[in-house]
Amino acid sequence: MTPKSVVAAKQNFRFSHKQRVGWSEVDAHKVVLHAHFQKYFDAAEAEYWRTLSLPYDQTMAELGGQLCVKKFSLEYVAPARCDDLLDVRMRCARIGNSSIVLEGAVFLGDALLVTCEQILVFASPVSQRPMSVPAALRKVTEDFEAGLPVVHYKGGSWDELSDDALELRIEVFVEEQGIALESEVDLHDAHAMHVVAYNGLGQAVATGRLLSSDNDQAKIGRVAVKRSLRGTGLGSGVLRALQALALQRGHSMVKLHAQCTSRGFYEKMGYLAYGPVFEEDDLAHIKMSLSLLKSR
Ligand SMILES: CC(C)(COP(=O)(O)OP(=O)(O)OC[C@H]1O[C@@H](n2cnc3c(N)ncnc32)[C@H](O)[C@@H]1OP(=O)(O)O)[C@@H](O)C(=O)NCCC(=O)NCCS
């Protein structure tokens, strides 16, 4: 068992999830009803796997198992109140043969409110019998806890990456956004450079492409992240990888046509919008650019 002092110190956790206490979660004493902490840890666990770039359903289906809760224990130290912004921390403390032990702690500022220990068992979805934790799941979890990268970004030609890039692009642009397949896959793909982000299980989780032009400008496009993993840094990772490729190819400026709904994402990455809003594939777009020399 992990000593209390380890779980009680925020810095012993790499993973953090913010949770605001809602009106419906406090009891007659105006403190959070104890049962809601279990819900907070449950939400944090889902975010934990997402932070490891593992789309939960697809991952478990591919590994042929599921994570069943064997034990869930909570220890209360101090109360939380309505409107508190809680910092729910979680870490994988141990991986046995079939078990994964997650430890959690809820903090308000630096004050410890609740700790939790959760024992998960990797089991067959059919018989519910325990199975060995697959080596790939063990490795990605251990790598994350050791501070190692859990995603790698691969750059390459359409011949090398089309299978993975196309599957993601169809999922995001065709099936989710309703863009016609004929517009989505165009003649530029064959001579563009592509980037695909792979998680620790080798699943493709994000992509994008770079088109070079004759002058010092390059064009970025088709940036897509698996829906369940958005907001975990994959989109910015792909953009950075594409920008690095552009620099290597001697470009000093990248341009793109951003869907207006993604404008804020590109602005966070330093891109500036210019010109009027226009329609492309029936979606509102805006032109944006980034000077690679300034952003270095
Ligand atoms: C747009 C997209 C690529 C962003 O990827 P992502 O992995 O979710 O983005 P990241 O996690 O790297 O986010 C980086 C920052 O941008 C912010 N951000 C992400 N999407 C945003 C959006 N649509 N509007 C405003 N800000 C956004 C994030 O909050 C984060 O901010 P922070 O650094 O302050 O935390 C992704 O949402 C996607 O695939 N969308 C569907 C396809 C699409 O529309 N592609 C763009 C075509 S132009």
CSV table of N, CA and C in Angstrom, one decimal, residues 1-3 71 94 103 117:
chain,number,residue,atom,x,y,z
A,1,MET,N,0.8,-1.2,0.0
A,1,MET,CA,0.0,0.0,0.0
A,1,MET,C,0.9,1.3,0.0
A,2,THR,N,0.5,2.2,-0.8
A,2,THR,CA,1.2,3.5,-0.9
A,2,THR,C,1.1,4.3,0.4
A,3,PRO,N,2.3,4.8,0.9
A,3,PRO,CA,2.2,5.6,2.2
A,3,PRO,C,1.3,6.8,2.0
A,71,LYS,N,-12.5,-3.1,-6.6
A,71,LYS,CA,-12.6,-2.4,-5.3
A,71,LYS,C,-12.5,-0.9,-5.5
A,94,ARG,N,0.2,0.8,-9.4
A,94,ARG,CA,0.8,-0.6,-9.7
A,94,ARG,C,0.1,-1.3,-10.8
A,103,GLU,N,-4.7,5.3,-7.9
A,103,GLU,CA,-4.9,6.1,-6.7
A,103,GLU,C,-5.3,7.5,-7.1
A,117,GLU,N,-8.7,4.7,-3.6
A,117,GLU,CA,-8.0,3.6,-4.2
A,117,GLU,C,-8.9,2.7,-5.0
